[in-house]
Coordinates of C-alpha atoms in Angstrom, one line a residue:
Chain A
M1 CA 48.1 -14.3 22.5
T2 CA 45.6 -15.8 20.0
T3 CA 44.3 -14.2 16.9
Q4 CA 40.6 -14.8 15.8
I5 CA 40.5 -16.1 12.8
I6 CA 37.7 -13.8 10.8
P7 CA 35.4 -15.6 7.9
R8 CA 36.7 -12.8 5.3
S9 CA 34.0 -14.2 2.0
P10 CA 31.2 -11.4 1.2
A11 CA 28.6 -13.7 2.1
R12 CA 29.6 -14.5 5.5
L13 CA 30.6 -11.1 6.9
A14 CA 26.6 -10.6 6.0
A15 CA 26.1 -13.5 7.3
R16 CA 27.7 -12.3 10.8
R17 CA 26.1 -8.9 10.7
F18 CA 22.8 -10.6 10.4
R19 CA 23.4 -13.0 13.6
R20 CA 24.3 -9.7 15.0
N21 CA 21.3 -8.2 15.3
R22 CA 18.9 -8.4 18.2
M23 CA 15.7 -8.4 16.3
A24 CA 16.1 -9.7 12.7
P25 CA 17.3 -13.9 13.9
A26 CA 14.6 -13.4 16.1
G27 CA 12.0 -12.7 13.7
A28 CA 14.0 -15.8 11.2
V29 CA 13.2 -18.2 13.4
F30 CA 9.6 -17.1 14.1
L31 CA 9.1 -16.8 10.5
A32 CA 10.2 -20.3 10.5
V33 CA 7.9 -21.5 12.4
I34 CA 5.2 -20.0 11.2
V35 CA 6.3 -21.2 7.7
L36 CA 6.5 -24.7 9.0
M37 CA 2.6 -24.9 10.1
A38 CA 1.8 -23.6 7.2
L39 CA 3.6 -26.5 5.0
A40 CA 2.1 -29.5 7.3
A41 CA -1.0 -27.4 8.2
P42 CA -3.3 -31.0 7.7
L43 CA -0.6 -32.3 10.4
V44 CA -1.2 -30.3 13.4
S45 CA -4.6 -28.7 12.6
G46 CA -6.5 -31.9 13.8
H47 CA -9.8 -30.6 11.6
D48 CA -11.0 -30.2 8.4
P49 CA -10.6 -26.1 8.2
N50 CA -13.8 -26.3 6.1
A51 CA -16.5 -28.9 7.5
V52 CA -18.9 -26.9 8.5
D53 CA -20.4 -27.7 11.9
L54 CA -23.5 -26.0 12.5
S55 CA -24.0 -27.8 15.9
A56 CA -20.8 -26.1 17.0
F57 CA -21.5 -22.7 15.9
R58 CA -19.1 -19.4 17.4
E59 CA -18.1 -22.1 20.2
P60 CA -15.5 -20.5 22.4
P61 CA -11.9 -22.2 22.5
S62 CA -12.1 -25.4 24.2
A63 CA -9.9 -28.9 24.1
A64 CA -12.0 -29.6 21.2
H65 CA -11.5 -26.4 19.1
L66 CA -8.3 -25.0 20.8
L67 CA -9.5 -21.6 18.9
G68 CA -13.0 -22.6 19.1
T69 CA -15.3 -22.4 16.3
D70 CA -16.9 -19.7 13.7
S71 CA -20.1 -18.7 12.6
S72 CA -20.3 -21.7 10.4
G73 CA -18.9 -24.2 13.2
R74 CA -15.7 -24.4 11.0
D75 CA -12.3 -25.1 13.5
V76 CA -10.5 -21.2 13.6
F77 CA -7.8 -23.2 14.4
A78 CA -7.2 -25.3 11.2
R79 CA -8.5 -22.1 9.8
L80 CA -5.6 -20.2 10.5
V81 CA -2.9 -22.6 9.4
H82 CA -4.7 -22.9 6.4
A83 CA -5.1 -19.6 5.9
G84 CA -1.1 -18.9 6.5
R85 CA -0.6 -21.4 3.6
V86 CA -2.3 -18.9 1.6
S87 CA -1.4 -15.5 2.7
L88 CA 1.8 -16.5 2.7
L89 CA 1.9 -17.8 -0.8
V90 CA 0.6 -14.8 -1.8
G91 CA 2.6 -12.6 -0.2
L92 CA 5.9 -14.9 -1.6
M93 CA 4.4 -15.0 -5.3
S94 CA 3.5 -11.6 -6.1
A95 CA 6.9 -10.3 -4.2
L96 CA 9.1 -12.6 -6.3
A97 CA 7.0 -11.9 -9.3
A98 CA 7.5 -7.8 -8.6
V99 CA 10.9 -8.2 -7.8
V100 CA 12.1 -10.4 -10.8
L101 CA 10.1 -8.0 -13.2
G102 CA 11.4 -5.1 -11.7
A103 CA 15.2 -5.8 -11.5
L104 CA 15.2 -7.2 -15.4
L105 CA 13.8 -3.9 -16.1
G106 CA 15.6 -2.1 -14.3
A107 CA 19.0 -3.7 -15.5
L108 CA 18.1 -3.0 -19.2
A109 CA 16.6 0.5 -18.1
G110 CA 20.3 0.8 -16.4
M111 CA 22.4 -1.1 -19.1
F112 CA 20.7 0.6 -22.3
G113 CA 20.1 4.3 -20.8
G114 CA 18.5 6.4 -23.4
L115 CA 15.1 6.2 -24.7
L116 CA 14.2 2.7 -22.7
D117 CA 15.9 4.2 -19.3
A118 CA 13.4 7.3 -19.9
A119 CA 10.3 5.2 -20.7
V120 CA 10.9 2.8 -17.7
M121 CA 11.3 5.6 -15.0
R122 CA 8.7 7.1 -16.2
V123 CA 6.2 4.4 -16.1
A124 CA 7.7 3.3 -12.6
D125 CA 7.5 7.0 -12.0
V126 CA 3.5 6.8 -12.5
V127 CA 3.2 2.9 -11.6
L128 CA 5.0 4.1 -7.8
S129 CA 2.0 7.2 -7.5
F130 CA -1.1 4.9 -7.6
P131 CA -1.8 2.6 -4.4
S132 CA -2.2 -1.0 -5.8
L133 CA -5.2 -1.2 -3.2
V134 CA -7.1 1.4 -5.2
V135 CA -6.3 -0.5 -7.9
V136 CA -7.9 -3.8 -6.7
V137 CA -10.9 -2.6 -5.4
V138 CA -11.6 -1.0 -9.0
L139 CA -10.7 -3.9 -10.9
A140 CA -11.7 -6.3 -8.4
G141 CA -15.3 -4.2 -8.5
V142 CA -15.6 -5.0 -13.0
L143 CA -13.5 -8.1 -13.2
G144 CA -15.0 -9.7 -9.5
P145 CA -12.5 -10.6 -7.1
S146 CA -9.9 -13.2 -7.5
T147 CA -6.9 -15.1 -5.8
A148 CA -5.1 -14.7 -9.2
M149 CA -5.6 -11.0 -9.9
L150 CA -4.5 -9.7 -6.9
V151 CA -1.1 -11.4 -7.3
V152 CA -1.2 -10.3 -11.1
V153 CA -2.1 -6.8 -9.7
F154 CA 0.4 -6.7 -6.8
A155 CA 3.2 -7.5 -9.0
A156 CA 2.1 -5.0 -11.7
C157 CA 1.7 -2.0 -9.3
N158 CA 5.1 -3.0 -7.1
W159 CA 8.2 -4.0 -9.4
P160 CA 9.4 0.1 -9.4
T161 CA 10.7 -0.1 -5.9
A162 CA 13.3 -3.0 -7.2
C163 CA 13.0 -1.8 -11.3
R164 CA 15.2 1.8 -9.2
V165 CA 17.4 -0.1 -6.7
V166 CA 18.8 -2.2 -9.8
R167 CA 19.3 0.3 -12.4
G168 CA 20.6 2.5 -9.9
L169 CA 23.5 -0.3 -8.8
T170 CA 23.5 -1.2 -12.8
L171 CA 24.9 2.3 -13.7
A172 CA 27.3 2.0 -11.0
L173 CA 28.2 -1.5 -12.3
R174 CA 28.5 -0.4 -15.5
E175 CA 32.0 1.6 -15.5
Q176 CA 33.5 -1.7 -13.4
E177 CA 36.2 -2.7 -14.7
Y178 CA 35.6 -6.7 -15.0
V179 CA 32.0 -5.0 -16.9
Q180 CA 34.5 -3.2 -19.3
A181 CA 36.8 -6.5 -20.1
A182 CA 33.6 -8.7 -20.5
R183 CA 33.0 -5.7 -23.0
A184 CA 36.0 -5.1 -24.6
F185 CA 36.3 -9.0 -25.5
G186 CA 32.8 -8.8 -26.9
A187 CA 30.5 -9.4 -24.9
G188 CA 26.7 -7.7 -26.0
R189 CA 25.0 -5.3 -23.3
L190 CA 22.0 -8.3 -22.9
T191 CA 25.0 -10.9 -22.0
I192 CA 26.3 -8.6 -19.7
V193 CA 22.8 -8.3 -18.0
F194 CA 22.6 -11.3 -17.8
R195 CA 25.9 -13.1 -16.4
H196 CA 27.4 -9.9 -14.9
V197 CA 24.8 -7.9 -13.6
L198 CA 21.7 -9.5 -12.4
P199 CA 24.2 -11.6 -10.3
A200 CA 26.0 -9.0 -8.3
V201 CA 22.3 -7.3 -7.4
L202 CA 21.3 -10.3 -6.0
S203 CA 21.5 -9.4 -2.6
Q204 CA 20.0 -5.9 -2.6
V205 CA 17.4 -7.5 -4.9
A206 CA 16.3 -9.8 -1.9
V207 CA 17.0 -6.9 0.6
V208 CA 13.8 -5.1 -1.3
G209 CA 12.2 -9.0 -1.9
T210 CA 11.8 -9.3 1.7
L211 CA 10.3 -5.9 2.3
L212 CA 8.0 -6.2 0.2
V213 CA 7.0 -9.4 1.3
A214 CA 5.4 -7.6 4.1
Q215 CA 3.8 -5.2 2.3
M216 CA 1.9 -7.5 0.2
I217 CA 0.9 -9.9 3.1
L218 CA -0.4 -6.8 4.4
L219 CA -2.0 -5.7 1.1
E220 CA -3.6 -9.1 0.5
A221 CA -5.1 -9.1 3.8
V222 CA -6.7 -5.4 3.9
L223 CA -8.6 -6.7 0.6
S224 CA -9.4 -9.9 1.9
F225 CA -10.8 -8.3 4.6
L226 CA -12.6 -6.0 2.2
G227 CA -13.9 -9.4 0.1
L228 CA -12.5 -8.0 -2.2
G229 CA -9.3 -10.8 -2.2
V230 CA -8.9 -14.6 -1.0
Q231 CA -12.4 -15.7 -1.6
P232 CA -14.3 -18.8 1.1
P233 CA -14.5 -21.0 1.8
Q234 CA -10.7 -20.7 0.9
A235 CA -9.2 -19.0 4.1
S236 CA -6.4 -16.8 4.2
W237 CA -5.7 -14.7 7.5
G238 CA -7.3 -11.4 6.2
N239 CA -10.9 -13.0 4.9
M240 CA -11.4 -14.6 8.6
L241 CA -11.6 -10.7 9.9
N242 CA -14.6 -10.4 7.3
D243 CA -16.6 -11.8 10.0
A244 CA -15.4 -9.0 12.3
Q245 CA -17.6 -5.9 11.4
S246 CA -20.3 -6.9 13.1
L247 CA -19.6 -5.4 16.8
T248 CA -21.8 -7.9 19.1
L249 CA -19.4 -10.3 17.4
I250 CA -15.8 -8.1 18.0
Q251 CA -17.2 -7.6 21.9
T252 CA -17.8 -11.1 22.3
M253 CA -16.4 -12.9 20.3
P254 CA -13.0 -12.5 20.2
W255 CA -11.5 -15.4 19.7
L256 CA -12.7 -15.0 15.5
W257 CA -10.9 -11.9 14.9
L258 CA -7.6 -12.0 17.5
P259 CA -5.7 -14.8 16.1
P260 CA -5.9 -13.7 12.5
G261 CA -5.5 -10.6 13.6
L262 CA -2.3 -11.3 15.9
A263 CA -0.8 -13.9 12.6
I264 CA -0.9 -10.9 10.5
A265 CA 0.6 -8.8 12.4
L266 CA 3.5 -11.1 13.5
T267 CA 4.6 -12.5 10.9
V268 CA 4.1 -8.7 8.8
L269 CA 6.8 -7.9 11.8
A270 CA 8.6 -10.6 11.6
V271 CA 9.3 -10.2 8.1
N272 CA 10.0 -6.6 8.5
F273 CA 12.9 -7.7 11.2
V274 CA 14.7 -9.9 8.9
G275 CA 14.5 -7.1 6.0
D276 CA 16.0 -4.7 7.9
G277 CA 18.2 -7.6 9.6
L278 CA 19.5 -8.5 5.9
R279 CA 19.5 -4.6 4.9
D280 CA 22.2 -3.4 7.3
A281 CA 23.9 -6.7 7.2
V282 CA 24.2 -6.9 3.1
D283 CA 24.8 -2.4 3.3
P284 CA 26.7 -1.9 6.6
K285 CA 27.2 1.5 5.2
G286 CA 23.6 2.1 4.7
A287 CA 22.9 0.8 7.6
R288 CA 22.0 3.4 11.1
A289 CA 22.9 7.2 10.3
Chain B
M1 CA 11.6 27.5 -13.6
L2 CA 8.5 28.3 -16.2
A3 CA 10.2 25.2 -18.2
F4 CA 9.8 22.8 -15.5
L5 CA 6.5 23.4 -14.6
V6 CA 5.0 22.9 -18.3
R7 CA 7.4 19.7 -18.4
R8 CA 5.8 18.3 -15.2
L9 CA 2.1 19.7 -16.7
L10 CA 2.9 17.6 -20.2
V11 CA 4.5 14.3 -18.0
N12 CA 0.7 14.5 -15.9
A13 CA -1.7 15.1 -18.3
A14 CA 0.3 12.1 -20.8
V15 CA -0.4 9.8 -17.8
F16 CA -3.7 11.2 -17.4
L17 CA -4.7 10.4 -20.9
L18 CA -3.3 7.1 -19.9
I19 CA -4.8 6.1 -17.3
S20 CA -8.2 7.1 -19.0
V21 CA -7.2 4.9 -21.5
G22 CA -7.2 2.0 -19.2
V23 CA -10.5 3.2 -17.0
F24 CA -12.3 3.2 -20.9
V25 CA -10.8 -0.4 -21.4
L26 CA -12.4 -1.3 -18.2
V27 CA -15.7 0.4 -18.9
Q28 CA -16.0 -1.7 -22.2
S29 CA -15.5 -4.6 -20.5
V30 CA -18.1 -4.7 -18.0
P31 CA -20.1 -7.6 -18.7
G32 CA -23.2 -7.5 -20.1
D33 CA -24.3 -4.9 -23.6
P34 CA -25.9 -1.8 -22.8
V35 CA -28.6 -1.6 -25.8
L36 CA -30.0 -5.1 -24.8
M37 CA -30.3 -3.9 -21.3
M38 CA -31.8 -0.2 -22.5
V39 CA -34.1 -1.1 -25.1
N40 CA -38.2 -2.2 -24.7
P41 CA -38.1 -6.4 -25.0
E42 CA -41.1 -6.0 -27.3
Q43 CA -39.5 -4.0 -29.4
L44 CA -36.7 -6.3 -30.2
Q45 CA -39.4 -8.8 -30.5
S46 CA -40.1 -6.9 -33.9
G47 CA -37.3 -5.2 -34.8
G48 CA -35.0 -7.6 -34.9
P49 CA -31.3 -7.0 -35.7
E50 CA -31.8 -4.5 -37.9
F51 CA -33.7 -2.4 -34.7
L52 CA -30.9 -3.5 -33.1
A53 CA -28.3 -1.8 -35.0
A54 CA -29.9 1.2 -35.3
K55 CA -30.5 1.8 -31.6
R56 CA -26.5 1.0 -31.6
A57 CA -26.2 3.8 -34.3
E58 CA -28.4 6.2 -32.2
L59 CA -26.4 6.0 -28.9
G60 CA -22.8 6.3 -31.3
L61 CA -21.9 2.5 -30.1
D62 CA -21.5 1.5 -34.0
A63 CA -18.3 4.4 -33.7
P64 CA -14.7 3.1 -33.8
A65 CA -13.1 2.3 -30.4
F66 CA -11.0 5.4 -30.4
V67 CA -14.3 7.7 -31.0
R68 CA -16.1 6.3 -28.7
Y69 CA -13.5 6.6 -26.5
L70 CA -13.2 10.4 -27.3
I71 CA -16.5 11.2 -26.1
W72 CA -16.5 9.1 -23.1
L73 CA -13.6 11.4 -22.4
G74 CA -15.3 14.5 -22.8
D75 CA -18.2 13.2 -20.9
A76 CA -15.6 12.3 -17.9
L77 CA -13.7 15.6 -17.9
G78 CA -17.5 17.9 -18.3
G79 CA -17.8 15.8 -14.8
D80 CA -20.6 13.5 -16.5
L81 CA -19.4 9.8 -15.2
G82 CA -22.9 8.4 -15.8
Y83 CA -25.4 7.0 -13.5
S84 CA -26.2 5.2 -10.4
F85 CA -27.1 1.0 -11.4
V86 CA -28.8 1.4 -7.8
S87 CA -29.6 4.8 -6.8
R88 CA -29.9 5.9 -10.4
R89 CA -28.4 9.0 -9.9
P90 CA -25.5 11.0 -11.6
V91 CA -22.6 9.0 -10.4
A92 CA -20.5 12.1 -9.5
D93 CA -23.6 13.6 -7.2
V94 CA -22.7 10.1 -5.4
L95 CA -19.4 10.6 -5.4
L96 CA -19.2 14.5 -4.0
E97 CA -21.8 13.7 -0.9
R98 CA -18.8 10.9 0.5
V99 CA -15.6 13.7 -0.7
G100 CA -16.4 15.3 2.8
P101 CA -15.8 12.9 5.3
T102 CA -13.1 11.2 3.7
V103 CA -11.7 14.6 3.2
L104 CA -12.1 15.3 7.3
L105 CA -10.8 12.0 8.2
M106 CA -7.6 11.9 6.3
S107 CA -7.0 15.5 7.4
T108 CA -7.4 15.2 10.5
A109 CA -5.4 11.5 10.7
L110 CA -2.5 13.9 8.3
V111 CA -2.3 16.5 12.3
I112 CA -1.9 13.6 14.2
G113 CA 0.1 11.7 12.1
L114 CA 2.6 14.8 11.7
L115 CA 2.4 15.6 15.2
L116 CA 3.5 12.3 16.2
A117 CA 6.3 12.3 13.5
V118 CA 7.7 15.2 14.3
A119 CA 7.6 14.5 17.7
V120 CA 8.5 11.1 18.0
G121 CA 11.6 12.1 14.9
T122 CA 12.7 14.9 17.0
L123 CA 13.8 12.8 20.4
A124 CA 14.7 10.1 18.2
A125 CA 17.0 12.2 16.4
V126 CA 18.5 14.2 19.5
R127 CA 18.6 10.9 21.6
R128 CA 20.5 9.5 19.1
N129 CA 21.7 6.0 19.5
T130 CA 20.0 5.5 22.6
A131 CA 17.0 3.6 24.2
V132 CA 14.9 6.3 22.9
D133 CA 16.3 6.2 19.4
Y134 CA 15.7 2.8 19.1
A135 CA 12.4 2.3 20.5
A136 CA 11.1 4.8 18.3
T137 CA 12.6 3.0 15.6
A138 CA 11.1 -0.2 16.8
A139 CA 7.6 1.9 17.2
S140 CA 8.1 2.7 13.7
L141 CA 8.6 -0.9 12.6
G142 CA 5.3 -1.7 14.9
T143 CA 3.0 0.9 12.9
I144 CA 3.5 -0.7 10.0
S145 CA 3.9 -4.1 10.1
V146 CA 0.1 -4.1 12.4
P147 CA -2.6 -3.7 9.7
S148 CA -4.8 -0.7 10.1
F149 CA -7.9 -2.3 10.2
F150 CA -6.8 -5.4 12.5
L151 CA -5.8 -2.2 14.5
G152 CA -9.4 -0.1 14.1
I153 CA -11.3 -3.4 15.4
A154 CA -9.3 -4.1 18.3
A155 CA -9.5 -0.5 19.4
I156 CA -12.9 -0.4 18.6
Y157 CA -13.3 -3.5 21.5
V158 CA -11.2 -1.3 23.7
F159 CA -12.1 1.9 23.6
A160 CA -15.6 1.6 22.5
L161 CA -17.4 -1.4 23.4
K162 CA -15.4 -2.6 27.1
L163 CA -14.6 1.2 28.6
G164 CA -17.3 3.0 26.4
W165 CA -15.1 6.1 25.9
V166 CA -16.3 7.0 22.6
P167 CA -18.7 5.4 20.3
S168 CA -17.7 2.9 18.2
S169 CA -19.0 3.6 14.6
G170 CA -20.4 6.1 11.8
M171 CA -20.1 9.6 12.0
S172 CA -22.7 11.0 13.9
T173 CA -25.3 9.9 16.1
P174 CA -28.6 9.6 15.0
G175 CA -30.4 13.7 15.2
D176 CA -26.7 15.2 16.9
G177 CA -25.0 16.1 14.3
S178 CA -22.9 18.9 16.9
G179 CA -19.5 19.6 16.1
A180 CA -18.6 17.4 19.9
D181 CA -21.0 14.4 18.6
V182 CA -18.7 14.0 15.0
L183 CA -15.3 14.7 16.9
A184 CA -16.2 11.8 19.3
H185 CA -16.7 10.1 16.5
L186 CA -13.6 11.0 14.4
V187 CA -11.3 10.0 17.0
L188 CA -10.2 6.3 17.0
P189 CA -10.2 6.3 12.9
A190 CA -8.5 9.4 12.6
A191 CA -5.8 8.4 15.5
I192 CA -5.7 4.8 14.0
L193 CA -5.0 5.9 10.3
G194 CA -2.9 9.0 11.6
L195 CA -0.4 5.9 13.3
S196 CA -0.2 3.9 10.6
I197 CA 1.2 6.8 8.7
A198 CA 3.2 8.4 11.9
G199 CA 5.6 5.3 11.2
P200 CA 7.2 6.3 7.7
F201 CA 7.0 10.2 8.6
T202 CA 9.1 9.5 11.8
R203 CA 12.2 7.8 9.8
Y204 CA 11.8 10.8 7.5
V205 CA 11.9 13.3 10.5
R206 CA 14.7 11.3 12.4
A207 CA 17.4 10.9 9.4
G208 CA 16.3 14.7 8.1
L209 CA 17.4 16.3 11.3
L210 CA 20.1 14.5 11.4
A211 CA 21.5 15.6 8.1
E212 CA 20.6 19.1 9.3
L213 CA 22.5 18.9 12.8
G214 CA 25.7 18.2 11.4
A215 CA 25.0 21.3 8.7
D216 CA 28.1 24.0 9.1
Y217 CA 25.2 26.4 10.1
V218 CA 24.4 24.3 12.9
R219 CA 28.3 25.0 14.5
T220 CA 27.7 28.4 13.2
A221 CA 24.5 29.0 15.5
E222 CA 26.0 27.2 18.6
A223 CA 29.0 28.9 17.9
K224 CA 27.1 32.2 18.4
G225 CA 25.2 31.4 21.6
A226 CA 22.4 30.4 21.0
G227 CA 21.0 27.4 23.2
P228 CA 20.2 24.2 22.2
G229 CA 16.3 24.4 22.3
R230 CA 16.9 27.2 20.0
V231 CA 19.3 25.4 17.3
L232 CA 17.1 22.8 17.3
L233 CA 13.7 24.0 17.0
R234 CA 14.6 28.0 14.9
H235 CA 17.4 26.5 12.8
A236 CA 17.5 22.5 12.5
L237 CA 14.1 21.0 12.7
R238 CA 12.3 24.5 10.1
N239 CA 15.5 23.3 7.4
A240 CA 15.0 19.3 8.6
L241 CA 10.8 19.8 8.0
I242 CA 11.2 21.3 4.5
P243 CA 11.7 17.8 2.4
L244 CA 8.8 16.2 4.4
I245 CA 6.4 18.4 2.4
T246 CA 6.8 16.6 -0.6
V247 CA 6.7 13.1 1.4
V248 CA 3.2 14.2 2.9
M249 CA 1.9 14.7 -0.6
I250 CA 3.2 11.5 -2.1
Y251 CA 1.6 9.6 0.8
V252 CA -2.0 11.6 0.2
P253 CA -3.5 8.4 -2.2
Q254 CA -1.5 6.1 0.3
L255 CA -3.7 7.9 2.7
L256 CA -6.8 7.3 0.9
A257 CA -6.1 3.2 0.5
G258 CA -5.9 2.7 4.0
A259 CA -8.9 5.3 4.5
V260 CA -10.9 2.7 2.8
A261 CA -10.0 -0.3 5.0
L262 CA -10.8 1.8 7.7
E263 CA -13.9 3.3 6.7
Q264 CA -15.1 0.2 6.4
V265 CA -14.3 -1.2 10.0
F266 CA -15.7 2.2 11.9
A267 CA -18.8 2.8 9.2
W268 CA -17.4 5.8 8.2
P269 CA -19.6 7.2 5.3
G270 CA -16.9 8.4 3.1
M271 CA -15.4 7.4 -0.1
G272 CA -14.1 4.2 0.7
Q273 CA -17.1 2.9 2.3
L274 CA -18.5 3.6 -0.8
A275 CA -16.4 1.8 -3.7
V276 CA -16.6 -0.9 -1.1
S277 CA -20.1 -1.3 -1.1
S278 CA -20.7 -0.7 -4.8
I279 CA -18.6 -3.3 -5.7
G280 CA -21.1 -5.1 -4.0
Q281 CA -24.2 -4.0 -5.5
L282 CA -22.4 -4.6 -9.3
D283 CA -22.8 -0.6 -9.5
H284 CA -19.5 -0.4 -11.7
P285 CA -20.4 3.4 -13.2
V286 CA -19.8 4.3 -9.9
V287 CA -16.4 1.9 -8.7
I288 CA -15.4 3.5 -12.1
G289 CA -16.1 7.3 -10.9
F290 CA -14.0 6.5 -8.0
A291 CA -11.0 5.7 -10.2
M292 CA -11.4 8.5 -12.1
F293 CA -11.0 10.5 -8.9
I294 CA -8.1 8.5 -7.4
A295 CA -6.1 8.8 -10.4
V296 CA -6.8 13.2 -10.8
L297 CA -6.4 13.0 -7.0
V298 CA -3.0 10.9 -7.6
L299 CA -1.6 13.8 -10.6
I300 CA -2.8 16.7 -8.1
C301 CA -0.6 15.8 -5.6
N302 CA 2.4 13.9 -7.7
L303 CA 2.0 17.6 -9.0
A304 CA 2.3 19.6 -5.4
A305 CA 4.8 17.5 -4.8
D306 CA 6.9 18.7 -7.9
L307 CA 5.6 22.4 -7.2
L308 CA 6.1 22.6 -3.2
Y309 CA 9.7 21.0 -3.5
A310 CA 10.5 23.4 -5.9
V311 CA 9.0 26.4 -4.3
A312 CA 9.7 25.6 -0.7
D313 CA 14.3 25.2 -1.4
P314 CA 15.1 27.6 -4.1
R315 CA 18.3 26.4 -3.8
I316 CA 17.4 23.2 -6.2
S317 CA 17.5 23.4 -9.9
L318 CA 14.8 22.6 -11.8
S319 CA 16.9 22.3 -15.5

C-alpha cells in the first residue's frame, strides 16, 4: 500500500482547494485570455481602434472587420480589445485602491480601538449605504466626467467592505500569542499593524479585492454607458454600448451591442468565479453552509 | 428601546449634516459666478465693482461660507432647492413629478425580486447540495454578473423587437394611459431590475432557511407530527424571512441606482432618467436636488432597517 504525500503548507492546501473547485480554474483561464488580449491589443486588433472611416459605416461583420464597424466606421473588434484595457484597468485600480485604503483603516481601527475604531466604523457604515453610482452621477454632473474621477470615487465609496473584514481579523489577531510576544518585546502598535497584521490578512483581503474588481468593472460599464464614465473616443466596454440607445440600432445591428455586453458579462462572471473559488480556498469553513 | 432609537436618530442626523456639507461644497464649486449671471450687463458697465459688491451683499453672498451654508440648508429643508436652469421651474416640482414612475418601477421590481428569491432560495435550501442548489447558486452569481442595462437591451431585442410581445420603451402609449398599457410597458424593466436584486436576496433566503431548519423548534414541530410542508412554510420560512426585511431596506438605495440605468434603456420617465438628462444639459440645481433626495432616502432606509430589525425580532437587544 502506498501512501500519498500531501503538500501541507497553507498556501499549497489553498491552491489544492482552488483547483478542486470546478468553476474557479475555468474562470481564471478565461481571465488570462482576456488579460492577454488586452495587453496585446495593438497586435491582435488588426485595425486602429480610433480610425474613423465614414465609407465603411455600420457594416456587418465581414472578413475585413471581424465584428463589423460602428457608427463612425471604426472597427468594432479593435475597439473591443482596446476597450478591455481601459475597463480592466479601471476595475483593477479602483479595487486595489479601495482594498489598500480599507485594509489600512481596518487594521488601525482594530489595533487602536476606542474613538478611532468608533469613528472609522461609523464612517464605513455611512459610505457603504450610499450607492457609488449616485455619487458618480452627481459629481460627473457638476464637475464633468473623467476616468480618473471614476477610480477615485469607486475607491472612496468601496473601502468599507475590506475595512470591516480586516478589522474583524485584527481583533482576533491582537490576542494571538505571537502578537502578544511582539508587544512584550516592545513593538509599537503601528509596527504590529505593518509587520504582523497586514501580512496575516493578505489572503482574505485578496478575496475581497477580487470580488470588488467584478463590481468595479460593472460600475464602470454602467456609468460609461450613461456617458458619465470613460469618455469617447477612448473606448471602454461600457461606452461602446452607449450607441445602443436607439431602437433601430438594437434591432438591426446586434454586432454593435452584443460583443461589448458579452465581454462585460463573461469577464465579471469569470472574476466572480475566481473570487468565490479563492474564498472557499482561503477559508474552508466559510465554504458552503 | 427608546435610548437606542434616539441614538440612531442622532447618528443619522449627523450623517445627514455631513452629506449636506458635501453637497453644499458641490453647489459652491459649480462653475460660473451667480451674480455675473443675473445682473444686467449695462448696469455692470456703469456701476463697476461697487455695484457688484452691493449686489453680492443684497443676495447674502458676501456672508462667510458657514452662514451661507446655514441659509442654504434652511432653504433646502424647507423644500426650496432652487430653480432648474433649463425649465426655470422649482427643482422640487421637477423632481416630484418623476418620483411616481420611479417608485412604481422600483416597487414592482422589489416584489418580483423577492418572490423569485423566496421561491428559489427555499428550493435551494430544501434540496441542499443537490443539482438544484448548485444551479440556484450559479444563477444568482449570473444575475449579479450580467450588467442589467445590457440585459435590458437584450430583452428589448428579443421580447419587444423580435417577438413583439411588449412595447420597447416609455411608460405608456401616447393617447392610451390605461392600467393595462402601463403594465405592458412596466413588465420588462421591472422584471430585469427584479432579477438584478434576486441574486443576493436568494443567498440570504437560503442561508437563513438553512439556519432555521437546524433549530430545535423545527425538530419539536416535526416530533409533534407536523408534515414537512407545514414545518417549512408555517415554522421555518416565517422566521427565516425576518432578517430579509432589514436586507431589503439596505438594498433600496442600490435598487434606485439600478433603476437609473434601466430608466435610460427603457426611456422610463423616472428620476434616474431626469438626473442623466440634467447632466447632459448642465442643469446643476436638478442634479444637486437629486443628490439631496437620495441622501434623505438612504437615511430613511437605514433608520427603517434599524427599526424593523428591532420590531421584527424582540430578542434583539438594543442597548
